[in-house]
Each structure stands twice: as C-alpha cells, then as structure tokens.
Amino acid sequence: QVQLQESGPGLVKPSQTLSLTCTVSGGSITTNYAYWTWIRQPPGKGLEWMGAIAYSGNTYYNSSLKSRTSISRDTSKNQFTLQLSSVTPEDTAVYYCASRKYYSNTANRDDYDYWGQGTQVTVSS
C-alpha cells in the first residue's frame, strides 16, 4: 500500500519561499506512468491543482502559479518537493501530495489513487 506524508514548516513569512516535502513509502516515485502531485485547499475554497512531477522527472505546473512554483525529486530518498516563492497570505492553505497513474491536472480527490493527510501552511508575519 502506497503511503504519502507531507512535511515542512507550518508558518511562513510573506515574501519567503514555502518548501514542502512528500515522502513516499510502499512504492517508488519512478514507477512507470506514476505522477506525483501537489494540491492545495485555501480556507473556505476548493482544491487547486498546483503541479506534478512524472515518473520520468518531467514537471507540469498550473499556469497561474508557474512563475512561483518548482517541483523536484530525490529518487534516493523516494521524496518529491514543492517550492513556492514570494508567498502572500493568499497562499495560506492545506497542502496535499497525491499520486495517480497517467497525467492529469485534475484536483478532484476521487481521481487520485493515494493522498497524504495534508499539512496546514499559514503565511503570516
């Protein structure tokens, strides 16, 4: 059974870079056709697909966040990482990592095979 676990700071100051790591167990991030995704949910709003990194290492980003977002991976640790720069209070959200087979930019929970429990990130001075 694949399990995903997000980790990172719960509080980030405005203008700084948010950095979160998703640690994967029970499966490899290089498994063919697997896509490893970051999704967030601001308070009172719906889920937003942020981007994904493929089993091949290729990356895909939400066009509205692309200029501030970077997703990378460490295959030796079976982890992938989200970096979101120049954060503002509007980036306050619960951040999730999730995985599915084959690429999609869906934010629908039912379209993913596995989800992390989510981690709250607050942007505040």
Coordinates of N, CA, C and O in Angstrom, one line a residue:
Q1 N 0.8 -1.2 0.0 CA 0.0 0.0 0.0 C 0.9 1.3 0.0 O 1.7 1.4 0.9
V2 N 0.7 2.1 -1.0 CA 1.5 3.3 -1.1 C 0.9 4.3 0.0 O -0.3 4.5 0.1
Q3 N 1.9 5.0 0.6 CA 1.5 6.0 1.6 C 2.4 7.2 1.3 O 3.5 7.1 0.9
L4 N 1.7 8.4 1.5 CA 2.4 9.7 1.3 C 2.3 10.5 2.5 O 1.2 10.5 3.2
Q5 N 3.4 11.2 2.8 CA 3.4 12.0 4.1 C 4.1 13.4 3.8 O 5.2 13.4 3.4
E6 N 3.3 14.4 4.0 CA 3.8 15.8 3.8 C 4.6 16.2 5.0 O 4.2 15.9 6.1
S7 N 5.6 17.0 4.8 CA 6.4 17.6 5.9 C 6.9 19.0 5.5 O 7.2 19.2 4.3
G8 N 7.0 19.8 6.5 CA 7.5 21.2 6.2 C 7.0 22.1 7.3 O 6.2 21.8 8.2
P9 N 7.5 23.4 7.2 CA 7.1 24.4 8.2 C 5.6 24.7 8.1 O 5.1 24.8 7.0
G10 N 5.0 25.0 9.2 CA 3.6 25.3 9.3 C 3.3 26.8 9.1 O 2.2 27.3 8.9
L11 N 4.4 27.6 9.3 CA 4.3 29.0 9.3 C 5.4 29.6 8.4 O 6.6 29.3 8.6
V12 N 5.0 30.4 7.4 CA 6.0 31.1 6.5 C 5.7 32.5 6.5 O 4.5 32.9 6.4
K13 N 6.7 33.4 6.4 CA 6.5 34.8 6.4 C 6.3 35.3 4.9 O 6.8 34.6 4.0
P14 N 5.5 36.3 4.8 CA 5.3 36.9 3.4 C 6.6 37.2 2.7 O 7.6 37.6 3.4
S15 N 6.6 36.9 1.4 CA 7.8 37.1 0.5 C 8.8 36.0 0.6 O 9.7 35.9 -0.3
Q16 N 8.7 35.1 1.6 CA 9.6 34.0 1.7 C 9.2 32.8 0.7 O 8.1 32.9 0.1
T17 N 10.0 31.8 0.7 CA 9.7 30.6 -0.1 C 9.2 29.5 0.8 O 9.8 29.1 1.8
L18 N 8.0 29.0 0.4 CA 7.4 27.8 1.1 C 8.1 26.6 0.5 O 8.2 26.4 -0.7
S19 N 8.5 25.7 1.4 CA 9.1 24.4 0.9 C 8.5 23.2 1.6 O 8.5 23.2 2.9
L20 N 7.9 22.3 0.9 CA 7.3 21.1 1.5 C 7.9 19.9 0.8 O 8.2 19.9 -0.4
T21 N 8.0 18.8 1.6 CA 8.4 17.5 1.1 C 7.4 16.5 1.2 O 6.7 16.5 2.3
C22 N 7.2 15.6 0.3 CA 6.3 14.5 0.3 C 7.2 13.2 0.3 O 7.9 13.0 -0.7
T23 N 7.1 12.4 1.4 CA 7.8 11.2 1.5 C 6.9 10.0 1.1 O 5.8 9.9 1.7
V24 N 7.4 9.2 0.2 CA 6.5 8.1 -0.3 C 7.1 6.8 0.2 O 8.3 6.6 0.1
S25 N 6.2 6.0 0.7 CA 6.5 4.6 1.1 C 5.6 3.6 0.5 O 4.5 4.0 0.1
G26 N 6.1 2.4 0.3 CA 5.2 1.4 -0.2 C 5.2 1.4 -1.8 O 4.5 0.6 -2.4
G27 N 6.0 2.3 -2.4 CA 6.0 2.3 -3.8 C 7.1 3.3 -4.2 O 7.6 4.1 -3.4
S28 N 7.6 3.2 -5.5 CA 8.6 4.1 -6.0 C 8.1 5.2 -6.8 O 7.2 5.0 -7.6
I29 N 8.7 6.4 -6.6 CA 8.3 7.5 -7.4 C 8.8 7.4 -8.9 O 8.4 8.2 -9.7
T30 N 9.6 6.4 -9.2 CA 10.0 6.2 -10.6 C 9.1 5.1 -11.2 O 9.4 4.7 -12.4
T31 N 8.1 4.6 -10.5 CA 7.2 3.6 -11.1 C 6.6 4.1 -12.4 O 6.1 5.3 -12.5
N32 N 6.7 3.3 -13.5 CA 6.2 3.8 -14.8 C 4.8 4.3 -14.7 O 3.9 3.8 -14.1
Y33 N 4.6 5.5 -15.4 CA 3.4 6.2 -15.6 C 2.8 6.8 -14.3 O 1.7 7.3 -14.3
A34 N 3.6 6.8 -13.2 CA 3.1 7.4 -12.0 C 3.4 8.9 -12.0 O 4.4 9.3 -12.4
Y35 N 2.4 9.7 -11.5 CA 2.5 11.1 -11.4 C 2.3 11.6 -10.0 O 1.3 11.2 -9.4
W36 N 3.2 12.4 -9.5 CA 3.3 12.8 -8.1 C 2.9 14.3 -8.1 O 3.6 15.1 -8.7
T37 N 1.9 14.6 -7.3 CA 1.2 15.9 -7.5 C 1.1 16.7 -6.2 O 1.1 16.1 -5.1
W38 N 1.1 18.0 -6.3 CA 0.8 18.9 -5.2 C -0.6 19.6 -5.5 O -0.8 20.1 -6.5
I39 N -1.4 19.6 -4.4 CA -2.7 20.1 -4.5 C -2.9 20.9 -3.2 O -2.4 20.5 -2.1
R40 N -3.6 22.0 -3.2 CA -3.8 22.8 -2.0 C -5.3 23.2 -1.9 O -6.0 23.2 -2.9
Q41 N -5.7 23.5 -0.7 CA -7.0 24.0 -0.4 C -7.0 25.1 0.6 O -6.8 24.9 1.8
P42 N -7.2 26.4 0.0 CA -7.3 27.5 0.9 C -8.5 27.4 1.8 O -9.5 26.8 1.4
P43 N -8.5 28.1 2.9 CA -9.7 28.1 3.8 C -11.0 28.6 3.0 O -11.0 29.6 2.4
G44 N -12.0 27.8 3.1 CA -13.3 28.1 2.5 C -13.3 28.0 1.0 O -14.3 28.4 0.4
K45 N -12.3 27.4 0.4 CA -12.3 27.3 -1.1 C -12.1 25.8 -1.5 O -11.9 25.0 -0.7
G46 N -12.1 25.6 -2.8 CA -12.0 24.3 -3.3 C -10.5 23.9 -3.5 O -9.6 24.7 -3.2
L47 N -10.3 22.6 -3.9 CA -9.0 22.1 -4.1 C -8.4 22.7 -5.4 O -9.1 22.9 -6.4
E48 N -7.1 23.0 -5.4 CA -6.4 23.6 -6.5 C -5.2 22.8 -6.9 O -4.3 22.5 -6.0
W49 N -5.2 22.3 -8.1 CA -4.0 21.6 -8.6 C -2.9 22.5 -8.8 O -3.0 23.5 -9.5
M50 N -1.7 22.2 -8.2 CA -0.6 23.1 -8.3 C 0.5 22.7 -9.4 O 1.1 23.5 -10.1
G51 N 0.7 21.4 -9.4 CA 1.7 20.9 -10.4 C 2.0 19.4 -10.0 O 1.5 18.9 -9.0
A52 N 2.8 18.8 -10.9 CA 3.1 17.4 -10.8 C 4.5 17.1 -11.3 O 5.0 17.9 -12.2
I53 N 5.1 16.0 -10.8 CA 6.3 15.5 -11.4 C 6.1 14.1 -11.8 O 5.5 13.3 -11.0
A54 N 6.5 13.8 -13.0 CA 6.3 12.4 -13.5 C 7.3 11.4 -13.1 O 8.4 11.8 -12.6
Y55 N 7.0 10.2 -13.3 CA 8.0 9.1 -13.0 C 9.3 9.3 -13.8 O 10.4 8.9 -13.3
S56 N 9.2 10.0 -14.9 CA 10.4 10.3 -15.7 C 11.2 11.5 -15.2 O 12.3 11.7 -15.6
G57 N 10.6 12.3 -14.3 CA 11.2 13.5 -13.9 C 10.7 14.7 -14.5 O 11.0 15.9 -14.1
N58 N 9.9 14.6 -15.6 CA 9.3 15.8 -16.2 C 8.3 16.4 -15.2 O 7.7 15.8 -14.4
T59 N 8.2 17.8 -15.4 CA 7.4 18.5 -14.5 C 6.3 19.3 -15.2 O 6.4 19.6 -16.4
Y60 N 5.2 19.5 -14.5 CA 4.0 20.2 -15.1 C 3.5 21.1 -14.0 O 3.4 20.8 -12.8
Y61 N 3.1 22.3 -14.5 CA 2.6 23.3 -13.5 C 1.3 24.0 -13.9 O 1.0 24.2 -15.1
N62 N 0.6 24.4 -12.9 CA -0.6 25.2 -13.1 C -0.1 26.6 -13.6 O 0.8 27.2 -13.1
S63 N -0.6 27.0 -14.7 CA -0.2 28.2 -15.4 C -0.3 29.4 -14.5 O 0.6 30.3 -14.6
S64 N -1.2 29.4 -13.6 CA -1.4 30.6 -12.7 C -0.4 30.7 -11.6 O -0.2 31.7 -11.0
L65 N 0.3 29.6 -11.4 CA 1.3 29.5 -10.4 C 2.7 29.2 -10.9 O 3.7 29.2 -10.1
K66 N 2.8 29.0 -12.2 CA 4.1 28.5 -12.8 C 5.3 29.4 -12.5 O 6.4 28.9 -12.2
S67 N 5.1 30.7 -12.4 CA 6.3 31.6 -12.2 C 6.8 31.5 -10.8 O 8.0 31.9 -10.6
R68 N 6.0 30.9 -9.9 CA 6.5 30.9 -8.5 C 6.7 29.4 -8.0 O 7.1 29.3 -6.9
T69 N 6.4 28.5 -8.8 CA 6.4 27.1 -8.4 C 7.5 26.2 -9.0 O 7.9 26.4 -10.2
S70 N 8.1 25.4 -8.1 CA 9.1 24.4 -8.6 C 8.9 23.1 -7.9 O 8.7 23.1 -6.7
I71 N 8.8 22.0 -8.7 CA 8.7 20.7 -8.1 C 9.9 19.9 -8.5 O 10.3 19.9 -9.7
S72 N 10.5 19.2 -7.5 CA 11.7 18.4 -7.8 C 11.6 17.1 -7.0 O 10.6 16.9 -6.3
R73 N 12.6 16.3 -7.2 CA 12.5 15.0 -6.5 C 13.9 14.5 -6.1 O 14.9 15.0 -6.7
D74 N 13.9 13.6 -5.2 CA 15.1 12.9 -4.7 C 14.8 11.4 -4.8 O 14.2 10.9 -3.9
T75 N 15.2 10.8 -5.8 CA 14.9 9.4 -6.0 C 15.6 8.5 -5.0 O 15.0 7.4 -4.6
S76 N 16.7 8.9 -4.5 CA 17.4 8.1 -3.4 C 16.6 8.1 -2.1 O 16.7 7.1 -1.4
K77 N 15.8 9.1 -1.9 CA 15.0 9.2 -0.7 C 13.6 8.9 -0.9 O 12.7 8.9 0.0
N78 N 13.2 8.7 -2.2 CA 11.8 8.5 -2.6 C 10.9 9.6 -2.1 O 9.9 9.4 -1.5
Q79 N 11.4 10.9 -2.4 CA 10.7 12.1 -2.0 C 10.5 13.0 -3.2 O 11.3 13.0 -4.1
F80 N 9.5 13.8 -3.1 CA 9.4 14.9 -4.1 C 9.0 16.2 -3.3 O 8.4 16.1 -2.2
T81 N 9.4 17.3 -3.8 CA 9.4 18.6 -3.1 C 8.7 19.7 -3.8 O 8.9 19.8 -5.0
L82 N 8.0 20.5 -3.1 CA 7.3 21.7 -3.6 C 8.0 22.9 -3.1 O 8.3 23.0 -1.9
Q83 N 8.3 23.8 -4.0 CA 8.8 25.2 -3.5 C 7.9 26.2 -4.2 O 7.7 26.2 -5.4
L84 N 7.4 27.1 -3.4 CA 6.5 28.2 -3.8 C 7.1 29.5 -3.3 O 7.2 29.7 -2.1
S85 N 7.5 30.3 -4.2 CA 8.3 31.5 -3.9 C 7.3 32.7 -3.7 O 6.2 32.7 -4.1
S86 N 7.9 33.8 -3.1 CA 7.2 35.0 -2.9 C 5.7 34.8 -2.4 O 4.8 35.4 -3.0
V87 N 5.6 34.1 -1.3 CA 4.3 33.8 -0.8 C 3.6 35.0 -0.2 O 4.3 35.9 0.3
T88 N 2.3 35.0 -0.2 CA 1.5 36.0 0.4 C 0.4 35.3 1.3 O 0.3 34.1 1.2
P89 N -0.3 36.0 2.1 CA -1.3 35.4 2.9 C -2.3 34.6 2.1 O -3.0 33.6 2.6
E90 N -2.5 34.9 0.8 CA -3.4 34.2 -0.1 C -2.9 32.7 -0.4 O -3.6 31.9 -0.9
D91 N -1.7 32.5 0.0 CA -1.1 31.1 -0.2 C -1.4 30.3 1.1 O -1.0 29.1 1.1
T92 N -2.0 30.8 2.1 CA -2.4 30.0 3.2 C -3.4 29.0 2.8 O -4.4 29.2 2.2
A93 N -3.0 27.7 3.2 CA -3.9 26.6 2.7 C -3.4 25.3 3.4 O -2.4 25.3 4.0
V94 N -4.2 24.3 3.2 CA -3.8 22.9 3.5 C -3.2 22.4 2.2 O -3.8 22.4 1.2
Y95 N -1.9 21.9 2.3 CA -1.2 21.4 1.1 C -1.2 19.9 1.2 O -0.8 19.3 2.2
Y96 N -1.5 19.3 0.1 CA -1.6 17.8 0.0 C -0.6 17.4 -1.1 O -0.5 18.0 -2.2
C97 N -0.1 16.2 -0.9 CA 0.6 15.5 -2.0 C -0.3 14.3 -2.4 O -1.0 13.7 -1.5
A98 N -0.3 13.9 -3.6 CA -1.2 12.9 -4.1 C -0.5 12.2 -5.3 O 0.4 12.8 -5.9
S99 N -1.0 11.0 -5.6 CA -0.5 10.3 -6.8 C -1.5 9.6 -7.6 O -2.6 9.2 -7.1
R100 N -1.3 9.5 -8.9 CA -2.2 8.8 -9.8 C -1.4 8.2 -10.9 O -0.2 8.6 -11.2
K101 N -2.0 7.3 -11.6 CA -1.4 6.8 -12.8 C -1.8 7.6 -14.0 O -3.0 7.9 -14.1
Y102 N -0.9 8.0 -14.8 CA -1.1 8.8 -16.0 C -1.4 10.3 -15.6 O -1.9 10.6 -14.6
Y103 N -1.0 11.1 -16.5 CA -1.0 12.6 -16.2 C -2.5 13.1 -16.2 O -3.3 12.8 -17.1
S104 N -2.7 14.0 -15.3 CA -4.0 14.8 -15.3 C -3.7 16.0 -14.4 O -3.0 15.9 -13.4
N105 N -4.4 17.1 -14.7 CA -4.3 18.3 -13.9 C -5.6 18.4 -13.1 O -5.9 19.5 -12.6
T106 N -6.3 17.3 -12.9 CA -7.5 17.4 -12.0 C -7.1 17.6 -10.6 O -6.1 17.3 -10.1
A107 N -8.1 18.3 -9.9 CA -7.9 18.5 -8.4 C -9.0 17.7 -7.7 O -9.2 17.8 -6.5
N108 N -9.7 16.8 -8.4 CA -10.8 16.0 -7.8 C -10.1 14.9 -7.0 O -9.4 14.1 -7.5
R109 N -10.5 14.8 -5.8 CA -9.9 13.8 -4.8 C -10.1 12.4 -5.4 O -9.2 11.6 -5.2
D110 N -11.3 12.2 -6.0 CA -11.6 10.8 -6.4 C -10.7 10.4 -7.6 O -10.7 9.2 -8.0
D111 N -10.0 11.3 -8.3 CA -9.2 11.0 -9.4 C -7.8 10.5 -9.1 O -7.0 10.3 -10.0
Y112 N -7.5 10.5 -7.8 CA -6.2 10.1 -7.3 C -6.2 8.8 -6.6 O -7.2 8.5 -5.9
D113 N -5.2 8.0 -6.7 CA -5.1 6.7 -6.1 C -4.7 6.9 -4.6 O -5.2 6.1 -3.8
Y114 N -3.8 7.8 -4.3 CA -3.3 8.0 -3.0 C -3.2 9.4 -2.6 O -2.8 10.3 -3.5
W115 N -3.4 9.7 -1.3 CA -3.3 11.1 -0.8 C -2.5 11.1 0.5 O -2.6 10.1 1.3
G116 N -1.8 12.2 0.7 CA -1.3 12.4 2.0 C -2.3 13.0 2.9 O -3.4 13.3 2.5
Q117 N -2.1 13.1 4.2 CA -3.1 13.6 5.1 C -3.2 15.1 5.0 O -4.2 15.7 5.5
G118 N -2.3 15.8 4.4 CA -2.3 17.2 4.3 C -1.6 17.9 5.4 O -1.5 17.4 6.5
T119 N -1.0 19.1 5.1 CA -0.3 19.9 6.1 C -0.8 21.3 6.0 O -0.8 21.9 4.9
Q120 N -1.1 21.9 7.1 CA -1.5 23.3 7.1 C -0.3 24.2 7.0 O 0.7 24.1 7.8
V121 N -0.4 25.2 6.1 CA 0.7 26.2 6.0 C 0.0 27.5 6.1 O -0.9 27.8 5.3
T122 N 0.5 28.3 7.0 CA -0.1 29.7 7.2 C 1.0 30.7 6.8 O 2.2 30.6 7.2
V123 N 0.6 31.7 6.0 CA 1.6 32.7 5.6 C 1.2 34.0 6.4 O 0.1 34.5 6.2
S124 N 2.1 34.4 7.3 CA 1.8 35.5 8.2 C 3.1 36.0 8.7 O 4.0 35.3 9.0
S125 N 3.1 37.3 9.0 CA 4.3 37.9 9.6 C 4.2 37.8 11.1 O 5.1 38.2 11.8

